[in-house]
Short mmCIF file of C-alpha atoms in Angstrom, two decimals:
data_model
loop_
_atom_site.label_atom_id
_atom_site.label_comp_id
_atom_site.label_asym_id
_atom_site.label_seq_id
_atom_site.Cartn_x
_atom_site.Cartn_y
_atom_site.Cartn_z
CA MET A 1 122.46 129.23 119.21
CA SER A 2 123.77 128.72 115.73
CA ASP A 3 127.44 128.72 114.83
CA PRO A 4 128.49 132.19 113.55
CA SER A 5 130.91 130.63 111.06
CA VAL A 6 128.06 128.64 109.54
CA GLN A 7 125.94 131.77 109.28
CA HIS A 8 128.81 133.57 107.63
CA GLN A 9 129.30 130.85 105.03
CA GLN A 10 125.61 130.74 104.25
CA ALA A 11 125.34 134.52 103.81
CA ARG A 12 128.21 135.06 101.43
CA PRO A 13 127.35 135.17 97.71
CA ALA A 14 128.46 132.38 95.45
CA VAL A 15 130.07 132.84 92.07
CA PRO A 16 127.50 132.40 89.27
CA VAL A 17 128.33 129.52 86.97
CA LEU A 18 128.37 129.64 83.20
CA HIS A 19 126.03 127.24 81.43
CA GLU A 20 128.98 125.56 79.77
CA GLN A 21 130.72 124.76 83.07
CA ARG A 22 130.37 121.53 85.01
CA LEU A 23 129.75 121.40 88.73
CA HIS A 24 133.37 120.58 89.55
CA GLU A 25 134.41 123.78 87.77
CA VAL A 26 132.58 126.11 90.18
CA LEU A 27 135.11 128.80 91.01
CA GLY A 28 134.27 130.28 94.39
CA ALA A 29 137.29 129.41 96.51
CA ALA A 30 139.07 132.19 98.35
CA PRO A 31 142.66 133.11 97.55
CA GLU A 32 144.95 133.23 100.55
CA ARG A 33 145.45 136.57 102.22
CA GLY A 34 148.90 137.00 100.73
CA ARG A 35 147.57 136.09 97.29
CA ALA A 36 144.51 138.30 97.13
CA ARG A 37 145.59 139.62 93.75
CA TYR A 38 145.93 137.35 90.79
CA ARG A 39 149.39 137.26 89.27
CA PRO A 40 149.94 135.34 86.04
CA ARG A 41 152.88 132.99 85.85
CA ARG A 42 155.96 134.64 84.45
CA VAL A 43 158.59 132.95 82.30
CA GLY A 44 162.25 133.88 82.49
CA MET A 45 164.44 135.19 85.28
CA VAL A 46 165.45 138.62 84.02
CA TRP A 47 161.95 139.83 83.26
CA ARG A 48 160.56 138.98 86.69
CA SER A 49 161.37 142.49 87.89
CA LYS A 50 158.77 145.04 86.82
CA VAL A 51 161.26 147.83 87.47
CA PHE A 52 163.79 146.25 85.12
CA ARG A 53 161.25 145.73 82.38
CA ALA A 54 159.83 149.24 82.66
CA GLY A 55 163.32 150.71 82.82
CA ALA A 56 164.45 148.80 79.73
CA VAL A 57 161.44 149.97 77.72
CA ILE A 58 161.85 153.57 78.85
CA VAL A 59 165.57 153.62 78.07
CA ALA A 60 165.00 152.12 74.62
CA LEU A 61 162.28 154.65 73.76
CA VAL A 62 164.33 157.56 75.10
CA LEU A 63 167.31 156.53 72.97
CA CYS A 64 165.08 156.25 69.91
CA GLY A 65 163.62 159.66 70.73
CA LEU A 66 167.05 161.29 70.99
CA VAL A 67 168.16 159.79 67.69
CA ILE A 68 164.97 160.78 65.86
CA LEU A 69 165.21 164.25 67.37
CA ALA A 70 168.74 164.65 66.03
CA LEU A 71 167.78 163.38 62.58
CA VAL A 72 164.73 165.62 62.25
CA ARG A 73 166.61 168.65 63.54
CA GLU A 74 169.43 167.99 61.09
CA GLN A 75 167.01 167.86 58.15
CA THR A 76 164.85 170.83 59.11
CA GLY A 77 167.30 173.11 60.91
CA PRO A 78 166.70 174.70 64.33
CA GLU A 79 164.07 177.20 63.18
CA GLY A 80 162.28 174.72 60.97
CA PHE A 81 162.21 172.20 63.79
CA LEU A 82 160.59 174.68 66.18
CA VAL A 83 158.01 175.77 63.59
CA GLY A 84 157.22 172.18 62.70
CA LEU A 85 156.94 171.19 66.36
CA GLY A 86 154.56 174.05 67.13
CA LEU A 87 152.28 173.25 64.20
CA ALA A 88 152.45 169.45 64.44
CA VAL A 89 151.32 169.39 68.07
CA LEU A 90 147.96 171.05 67.29
CA PRO A 91 145.94 167.94 66.26
CA VAL A 92 147.50 165.66 68.88
CA PRO A 93 145.23 166.61 71.84
CA LEU A 94 142.11 166.33 69.67
CA LEU A 95 143.01 162.87 68.37
CA MET A 96 144.01 161.62 71.83
CA ALA A 97 140.79 162.96 73.33
CA ALA A 98 138.73 161.25 70.62
CA PHE A 99 140.36 157.87 71.20
CA ARG A 100 140.15 158.28 74.96
CA TRP A 101 136.44 159.07 74.69
CA LEU A 102 135.99 155.86 72.74
CA ASP A 103 137.70 154.00 75.58
CA ARG A 104 135.49 155.41 78.36
CA VAL A 105 133.43 152.25 78.87
CA GLU A 106 136.46 150.23 80.00
CA PRO A 107 139.38 152.68 80.16
CA GLY A 108 142.72 151.11 79.46
CA PRO A 109 145.69 152.02 81.65
CA TRP A 110 147.53 155.17 80.67
CA ARG A 111 150.85 153.35 80.66
CA ASN A 112 149.75 151.38 77.60
CA LEU A 113 148.61 154.51 75.79
CA ILE A 114 151.75 156.45 76.66
CA PHE A 115 153.86 153.52 75.47
CA SER A 116 151.89 153.37 72.22
CA PHE A 117 152.28 157.09 71.55
CA ALA A 118 155.99 157.02 72.41
CA TRP A 119 156.53 153.97 70.23
CA GLY A 120 154.90 155.66 67.27
CA ALA A 121 156.67 158.99 67.78
CA CYS A 122 160.12 157.54 68.51
CA ALA A 123 160.70 153.89 67.60
CA ALA A 124 158.38 153.54 64.60
CA ALA A 125 159.39 156.94 63.20
CA LEU A 126 163.08 156.08 63.54
CA VAL A 127 162.62 152.75 61.79
CA ALA A 128 160.63 154.43 59.02
CA ILE A 129 163.18 157.18 58.38
CA ILE A 130 166.13 154.80 58.26
CA ALA A 131 164.41 152.06 56.26
CA ASN A 132 162.72 154.40 53.77
CA SER A 133 165.92 156.34 53.12
CA PHE A 134 167.95 153.17 52.64
CA ALA A 135 165.38 151.57 50.32
CA THR A 136 164.95 154.70 48.21
CA ARG A 137 168.71 155.11 47.76
CA TRP A 138 169.08 151.46 46.85
CA ILE A 139 166.32 151.68 44.23
CA ALA A 140 167.80 154.89 42.79
CA THR A 141 171.21 153.29 42.51
CA ALA A 142 169.84 150.09 40.98
CA THR A 143 167.58 151.81 38.43
CA ALA A 144 169.59 155.03 37.87
CA ASP A 145 166.27 156.90 38.02
CA PRO A 146 165.90 158.96 41.21
CA ALA A 147 162.40 160.20 40.24
CA SER A 148 160.94 156.73 39.90
CA ALA A 149 162.78 155.66 43.05
CA ASP A 150 161.01 158.38 45.04
CA THR A 151 157.62 157.39 43.61
CA LEU A 152 158.21 153.69 44.25
CA GLY A 153 159.48 154.40 47.73
CA ALA A 154 156.41 156.47 48.62
CA THR A 155 153.82 154.06 47.21
CA VAL A 156 155.38 150.68 47.99
CA ILE A 157 158.22 150.86 50.50
CA ALA A 158 156.86 153.49 52.88
CA PRO A 159 153.44 151.85 53.48
CA VAL A 160 155.01 148.47 54.19
CA VAL A 161 157.72 149.81 56.49
CA GLU A 162 155.62 152.35 58.37
CA GLU A 163 152.57 150.18 58.95
CA SER A 164 154.73 147.27 60.08
CA ALA A 165 156.63 149.52 62.50
CA LYS A 166 153.40 150.90 63.96
CA ALA A 167 151.78 147.46 64.13
CA ALA A 168 154.65 146.29 66.33
CA ALA A 169 153.30 148.40 69.22
CA VAL A 170 149.85 146.84 68.90
CA LEU A 171 151.41 143.38 68.76
CA LEU A 172 153.52 143.98 71.88
CA ILE A 173 150.53 145.09 73.95
CA PHE A 174 148.44 142.24 72.53
CA LEU A 175 151.06 139.72 73.64
CA PHE A 176 152.36 141.16 76.91
CA ARG A 177 149.29 143.05 78.18
CA ARG A 178 146.72 140.49 77.13
CA ARG A 179 144.42 141.07 80.09
CA GLU A 180 144.20 144.76 79.12
CA PHE A 181 143.58 144.02 75.44
CA SER A 182 140.16 142.43 75.43
CA GLY A 183 138.33 143.56 72.33
CA VAL A 184 137.87 145.71 69.28
CA VAL A 185 137.82 149.02 71.12
CA ASP A 186 141.17 148.28 72.76
CA GLY A 187 142.69 147.53 69.38
CA VAL A 188 141.34 150.76 67.91
CA VAL A 189 142.56 152.88 70.83
CA VAL A 190 146.06 151.39 71.00
CA ALA A 191 146.49 151.64 67.24
CA GLY A 192 145.13 155.19 67.23
CA PHE A 193 147.56 156.39 69.89
CA THR A 194 150.47 154.72 68.09
CA ALA A 195 149.57 156.33 64.77
CA THR A 196 149.01 159.71 66.42
CA GLY A 197 152.55 159.62 67.78
CA PHE A 198 153.95 158.60 64.39
CA ALA A 199 152.04 161.33 62.55
CA PHE A 200 153.25 163.87 65.12
CA THR A 201 156.92 163.17 64.34
CA GLU A 202 156.30 162.94 60.59
CA ASN A 203 154.44 166.26 60.59
CA ILE A 204 157.38 167.94 62.34
CA LEU A 205 159.62 166.75 59.54
CA TYR A 206 157.31 167.78 56.69
CA LEU A 207 156.36 171.15 58.15
CA GLY A 208 159.94 171.93 59.14
CA ASN A 209 161.18 171.15 55.63
CA ALA A 210 158.38 173.27 54.16
CA PHE A 211 159.41 176.19 56.35
CA GLY A 212 163.02 175.84 55.24
CA GLU A 213 161.91 175.84 51.61
CA ASP A 214 159.89 179.00 52.19
CA GLN A 215 162.95 180.67 53.67
CA LEU A 216 164.97 179.86 50.55
CA LEU A 217 162.22 181.04 48.19
CA GLY A 218 161.15 184.01 50.27
CA SER A 219 157.54 182.84 50.37
CA SER A 220 155.13 183.75 53.15
CA GLY A 221 151.44 183.91 53.96
CA PHE A 222 148.76 181.63 52.50
CA ALA A 223 150.78 181.10 49.30
CA SER A 224 153.71 179.56 51.18
CA VAL A 225 154.65 175.91 51.14
CA THR A 226 154.25 175.80 54.92
CA ALA A 227 150.63 176.95 54.72
CA GLY A 228 149.84 174.41 51.99
CA THR A 229 151.48 171.58 53.91
CA PHE A 230 149.66 172.60 57.09
CA PHE A 231 146.31 172.62 55.30
CA VAL A 232 146.78 169.21 53.70
CA ARG A 233 148.32 167.36 56.67
CA ILE A 234 146.79 169.09 59.71
CA VAL A 235 143.44 170.42 58.50
CA MET A 236 142.32 167.97 55.79
CA SER A 237 143.89 164.68 56.85
CA PRO A 238 144.95 164.58 60.50
CA PHE A 239 143.18 161.21 60.68
CA ALA A 240 145.13 159.62 57.80
CA HIS A 241 147.77 157.72 59.79
CA PRO A 242 145.34 156.81 62.60
CA LEU A 243 142.92 155.48 59.99
CA PHE A 244 145.56 153.24 58.42
CA THR A 245 146.80 151.78 61.69
CA VAL A 246 143.30 151.41 63.15
CA LEU A 247 142.68 148.77 60.47
CA THR A 248 145.54 146.78 62.01
CA GLY A 249 144.08 147.40 65.46
CA LEU A 250 140.71 146.09 64.32
CA GLY A 251 142.38 142.88 63.20
CA PHE A 252 143.98 142.38 66.61
CA GLY A 253 140.73 143.35 68.34
CA PHE A 254 138.68 140.75 66.47
CA ALA A 255 141.41 138.19 67.17
CA ALA A 256 141.17 138.99 70.89
CA VAL A 257 137.47 138.03 71.00
CA SER A 258 137.87 134.93 68.82
CA ALA A 259 137.73 131.50 70.40
CA ARG A 260 141.11 130.07 71.35
CA ARG A 261 140.43 126.99 69.25
CA HIS A 262 140.30 129.16 66.12
CA ARG A 263 144.06 129.60 65.88
CA VAL A 264 144.07 130.25 62.15
CA ARG A 265 141.54 133.03 62.54
CA ARG A 266 143.46 134.59 65.43
CA ILE A 267 146.56 134.79 63.23
CA ALA A 268 144.86 135.66 59.95
CA LEU A 269 142.77 138.57 61.24
CA PRO A 270 145.73 140.74 62.38
CA LEU A 271 147.56 139.98 59.14
CA LEU A 272 144.49 140.92 57.14
CA GLY A 273 144.18 144.18 59.04
CA LEU A 274 147.85 144.95 58.42
CA LEU A 275 147.50 144.26 54.69
CA LEU A 276 144.46 146.53 54.49
CA ALA A 277 146.38 149.26 56.31
CA MET A 278 149.27 148.93 53.87
CA GLY A 279 146.94 148.96 50.87
CA LEU A 280 145.04 152.07 51.97
CA HIS A 281 148.30 153.80 52.86
CA ALA A 282 149.75 152.98 49.44
CA LEU A 283 146.62 154.29 47.70
CA TRP A 284 146.83 157.52 49.70
CA ASN A 285 150.53 158.06 48.98
CA GLY A 286 150.08 157.26 45.29
CA SER A 287 147.04 159.47 44.76
CA SER A 288 149.17 162.13 43.07
CA ALA A 289 149.90 159.68 40.26
CA PHE A 290 146.23 159.78 39.19
CA GLY A 291 146.48 163.28 37.76
CA PRO A 292 146.07 166.80 39.17
CA TYR A 293 142.80 165.87 40.89
CA GLY A 294 143.85 162.41 41.99
CA PHE A 295 144.44 163.50 45.57
CA TYR A 296 140.97 165.00 45.91
CA ALA A 297 139.37 161.99 44.23
CA VAL A 298 141.03 159.52 46.58
CA TYR A 299 140.25 161.78 49.52
CA GLY A 300 136.54 162.06 48.72
CA ILE A 301 135.85 158.60 47.29
CA VAL A 302 138.05 156.43 49.53
CA MET A 303 139.40 158.20 52.60
CA VAL A 304 136.27 159.94 53.85
CA PRO A 305 133.97 156.89 53.46
CA ALA A 306 136.63 154.65 55.03
CA PHE A 307 136.96 157.05 57.94
CA GLY A 308 133.19 157.11 58.39
CA LEU A 309 132.96 153.30 58.27
CA VAL A 310 135.76 152.78 60.79
CA THR A 311 134.29 155.43 63.08
CA TRP A 312 130.88 153.74 62.95
CA LEU A 313 132.45 150.36 63.68
CA ALA A 314 134.38 151.75 66.65
CA ILE A 315 131.27 153.41 68.13
CA TRP A 316 129.23 150.25 67.52
CA SER A 317 131.86 148.24 69.39
CA ARG A 318 131.68 150.74 72.24
CA GLN A 319 127.90 150.32 72.42
CA ARG A 320 128.34 146.58 72.28
CA GLU A 321 130.43 146.75 75.44
CA LEU A 322 127.53 148.49 77.17
CA ARG A 323 125.09 145.86 75.92
CA THR A 324 127.43 143.18 77.26
CA LEU A 325 127.17 144.75 80.70
CA ALA A 326 123.37 144.61 80.57
CA ALA A 327 123.45 140.98 79.43
CA GLU A 328 126.12 139.47 81.69
CA LEU A 329 125.93 141.33 85.01
CA PRO A 330 122.40 140.23 86.03
CA ALA A 331 123.84 136.80 86.83
CA TYR A 332 126.05 138.39 89.48
CA ALA A 333 123.16 140.52 90.72
CA ALA A 334 121.07 137.37 91.17
CA ALA A 335 123.91 135.80 93.17
CA GLY A 336 124.11 138.81 95.48
CA TRP A 337 127.29 140.45 94.25
CA LEU A 338 125.44 143.45 92.73
CA THR A 339 122.19 145.21 93.49
CA PRO A 340 119.33 144.59 91.02
CA ALA A 341 119.66 148.14 89.64
CA GLU A 342 123.42 148.08 89.05
CA PRO A 343 123.45 146.21 85.69
CA SER A 344 121.14 148.86 84.25
CA ALA A 345 123.21 151.72 85.65
CA LEU A 346 126.53 150.22 84.56
CA SER A 347 125.26 149.81 81.00
CA SER A 348 124.47 153.53 80.72
CA MET A 349 127.26 156.07 80.35
CA ARG A 350 124.95 158.77 81.68
CA ALA A 351 124.15 156.78 84.81
CA ARG A 352 127.82 155.95 85.36
CA GLY A 353 128.80 159.60 85.23
CA MET A 354 125.92 160.53 87.51
CA ALA A 355 126.98 157.87 90.02
CA ARG A 356 130.45 159.37 90.25
CA ASP A 357 128.94 162.82 90.81
CA LEU A 358 126.58 161.47 93.47
CA ALA A 359 129.39 159.75 95.33
CA ARG A 360 131.40 162.97 95.24
CA HIS A 361 128.58 165.19 96.50
CA TRP A 362 127.56 162.82 99.29
CA GLN A 363 130.86 163.39 101.10
CA GLN A 364 131.64 166.14 103.57
CA ASP A 365 134.85 167.44 101.99
CA ARG A 366 136.56 167.52 98.62
CA THR A 367 139.25 165.02 99.50
CA ARG A 368 136.76 162.33 100.51
CA GLY A 369 134.57 163.29 97.58
CA ARG A 370 137.37 162.77 95.06
CA ALA A 371 138.29 159.46 96.67
CA ALA A 372 134.66 158.32 96.56
CA ALA A 373 134.28 159.29 92.90
CA ARG A 374 137.50 157.47 92.11
CA ALA A 375 136.24 154.37 93.91
CA VAL A 376 133.04 154.43 91.83
CA ALA A 377 135.05 154.84 88.63
CA GLU A 378 137.22 151.86 89.58
CA TYR A 379 134.11 149.86 90.43
CA GLU A 380 132.64 150.62 87.01
CA SER A 381 135.86 149.61 85.29
CA PHE A 382 136.13 146.31 87.19
CA ALA A 383 132.46 145.53 86.49
CA THR A 384 133.02 146.16 82.78
CA SER A 385 136.03 143.86 82.79
CA LEU A 386 133.99 141.20 84.59
CA ALA A 387 131.19 141.35 82.02
CA GLY A 388 133.64 141.20 79.13
CA LEU A 389 135.47 138.28 80.73
CA ARG A 390 132.24 136.33 81.15
CA ARG A 391 131.21 137.03 77.57
CA ARG A 392 134.57 135.83 76.23
CA ALA A 393 134.26 132.73 78.40
CA ARG A 394 130.96 131.90 76.70
CA HIS A 395 132.70 132.05 73.32
CA GLY A 396 135.75 130.08 74.42
CA ALA A 397 138.12 133.05 74.19
CA VAL A 398 139.60 132.80 77.71
CA GLY A 399 142.46 130.77 79.08
CA PRO A 400 142.74 128.47 82.08
CA ASP A 401 143.14 131.49 84.38
CA PHE A 402 139.49 132.50 83.91
CA GLY A 403 138.49 131.45 87.41
CA ALA A 404 141.33 133.30 89.11
CA ARG A 405 140.64 136.43 87.08
CA GLU A 406 136.92 136.27 87.88
CA ARG A 407 137.61 135.93 91.60
CA GLU A 408 140.03 138.83 91.50
CA LEU A 409 137.51 141.12 89.80
CA LEU A 410 134.78 140.14 92.27
CA HIS A 411 137.20 140.80 95.10
CA HIS A 412 137.83 144.35 93.85
CA LEU A 413 134.12 144.97 93.33
CA TRP A 414 133.33 143.91 96.87
CA GLN A 415 135.98 146.20 98.30
CA ARG A 416 134.40 149.23 96.62
CA ARG A 417 130.72 148.40 96.67
CA ASP A 418 129.87 150.16 99.94
CA ILE A 419 130.25 153.50 98.21
CA ALA A 420 129.58 152.45 94.59
CA ALA A 421 126.37 150.43 95.04
CA PRO A 422 124.27 153.23 96.58
CA ALA A 423 125.51 155.74 94.01
CA LEU A 424 124.81 153.45 91.06
CA THR A 425 121.40 152.46 92.42
CA GLN A 426 120.43 156.09 92.88
CA ALA A 427 121.77 156.94 89.42
CA ALA A 428 119.72 154.13 87.90
CA ARG A 429 116.62 155.47 89.63
CA LEU A 430 117.24 159.03 88.43
CA THR A 431 117.98 158.10 84.81
CA SER A 432 115.10 155.66 84.49
CA ARG A 433 112.31 158.18 84.94
CA ARG A 434 111.40 161.46 83.35
CA GLY A 435 112.31 164.71 85.01
CA ALA A 436 115.44 163.29 86.61
CA HIS A 437 117.35 165.60 88.86
CA HIS A 438 119.83 167.71 86.90
CA GLY A 439 120.74 170.33 89.49
CA ARG A 440 124.20 171.11 90.77
CA HIS A 441 123.66 169.57 94.19
CA ALA A 442 123.09 165.84 94.12
CA PRO A 443 120.44 164.37 96.41
CA THR A 444 121.57 162.37 99.38
CA PRO A 445 120.82 158.64 99.57
CA HIS A 446 117.39 157.86 100.88
CA GLY A 447 117.11 156.63 104.45
CA ASN A 448 120.37 157.82 105.98
CA GLY A 449 123.68 159.42 105.14
CA SER A 450 125.44 156.13 104.72
CA GLY A 451 123.79 155.20 101.46
CA TYR A 452 120.76 152.95 102.05
CA GLY A 453 117.64 152.92 104.09
CA PRO A 454 116.95 150.87 107.19
CA GLY A 455 117.56 147.20 107.18
CA HIS A 456 119.62 146.55 104.08
CA ALA A 457 123.27 147.05 103.43
CA PRO A 458 123.91 148.31 99.92
CA GLY A 459 123.63 145.63 97.33
CA ARG A 460 123.90 142.53 99.46
CA GLY A 461 121.47 140.19 97.85
CA PRO A 462 120.65 136.72 99.08
CA ALA A 463 123.07 133.90 98.36
CA TYR A 464 121.10 131.43 96.30
CA GLY A 465 117.86 131.49 98.19
CA GLN A 466 119.19 132.49 101.62
CA GLN A 467 117.66 135.37 103.46
CA ALA A 468 119.32 138.71 102.72
CA PRO A 469 121.69 139.80 105.49
CA THR A 470 120.95 143.02 107.33
CA ARG A 471 122.96 145.78 108.95
CA PRO A 472 121.83 147.95 111.88
CA LEU A 473 120.68 151.39 110.89
CA GLY A 474 123.55 153.86 110.79
CA GLN A 475 126.41 151.37 110.98
CA PRO A 476 129.30 152.92 109.01
CA TYR A 477 130.35 151.17 105.85
CA GLY A 478 133.66 149.41 105.71
CA TYR A 479 135.05 151.48 102.85
CA GLY A 480 135.03 154.64 104.92
CA TYR A 481 133.17 157.00 102.59
CA GLY A 482 129.76 157.13 104.20
CA GLY A 483 128.28 160.43 105.25
CA PRO A 484 127.23 161.33 108.79
CA ALA A 485 125.35 158.51 110.41
CA PRO A 486 123.88 157.76 113.82
CA GLN A 487 125.97 155.81 116.27
CA ALA A 488 126.40 152.19 115.27
CA SER A 489 124.60 149.44 117.12
CA SER A 490 126.60 147.48 119.66
CA GLN A 491 125.49 144.20 118.05
CA PRO A 492 126.28 144.45 114.32
CA ALA A 493 124.75 141.96 112.00
CA PRO A 494 126.97 139.45 110.20
CA TYR A 495 128.90 141.07 107.36
CA PRO A 496 128.82 138.79 104.33
CA ALA A 497 131.91 138.87 102.16
CA PRO A 498 133.28 136.72 99.39
CA TYR A 499 136.03 134.20 99.92
CA GLY A 500 135.36 133.93 103.66
CA ARG A 501 136.61 137.31 104.85
CA THR A 502 135.21 140.77 105.40
CA PRO A 503 136.08 143.73 103.20
CA PRO A 504 138.81 145.93 104.69
CA ASP A 505 138.02 149.30 106.18
CA HIS A 506 140.10 151.51 103.90
CA ARG A 507 139.95 155.24 103.68
CA ARG A 508 141.30 155.26 100.14
CA PRO A 509 140.65 152.88 97.27
CA PRO A 510 142.97 149.89 97.47
CA GLY A 511 145.70 149.92 94.85
#
């Protein structure tokens, strides 16, 4: 009789090795039980506490928000502030939804996006109001020409100050949330949320002042200053500030995928993006100096084409992430971590959405269905991160913690695969042929209610030439989401798992 421990070691998948790695760099060792999650080394004593760091950031942003609220309310008055707030909030959900849609392939954590929006609406807006006012007054005093001071402040000072203040949020996430800032799409999304928050506060100020001016002049209706300001800032150019700052985000995004040995490029690209953002912002603010039709000329000749180009680049980067999944994940499928159909399903947004729906409908109640769909969504996110990490490793854009990060991602995939692998495999089958099922009720997995047919556990491929492990028909899956199944066999087959231990039997996705 063979040793069960030997069988277990032979059955577990091995970590696929990059072509550039040597044999002594094979990273398949198991982290200890108390160190199942990778934690990067932290520097400094005060910032070791996550609660302290989060509290400090929240307190700083709240203080900035209170100050900016008082300043805007003082300039617009109570009624103007309420009118400006009600009108300025209209484009915010649309812009946030657009950037969030762009981030669907590998969704970033909401805490980063909320921080970015709050930074733009509070900190960056406060810096801009104070710095712009001070600079304009200083220029007016030095030149004794208030009119030219306003023009110079709008075309030179404001673009430099505002874009630098907004870029600070992108820089902070790039430096302190590096694992969550992995490419061009992340740069675009973070910059877009920051600029959306900044434009929100600025629109309150402009619309509130316009309403106050209408009250003094007695204007109302479509001929009012408020209506004109609303049309220009909310209808025609709600994307103006996001477009400027997205150029900075693109610079940081390209720097994130650059090889670590290209230090000059990693510094120059964000600076170039910031300079382009300042230049386009200055051109936009100074368009009125080109005559009565200067605004419309700059809008049609520069802004609209630039918006179209940046939008195309962002969507192309999103599609590139999907192509990366199709190119990098087959190595893990060959090693037994994924089923053969999963790379195809994970590289299709339609199949990914269908897999979540399948996992939800396969459960007996809504609570288990929501948990199963959430587990599949987490699985898709971890698989996307794994593919991106492997691609960056090929280009030398990862640090010495690549192996630990790869093991952590594989660990999370294995914990969720009992529910995710059958759903993704079925979704790949449905989306790969004509006449795929589009009804409300999703089909159940073939074979049995647990997800796969007789003989094979979901997605457990052979480990480098070893025979694929089997599971008795009807044995419940470890993740706890399987549907009704026959009674399990009294002699279960060996359960292969990475790092020398079996996946836990959780009822909810592990945190």
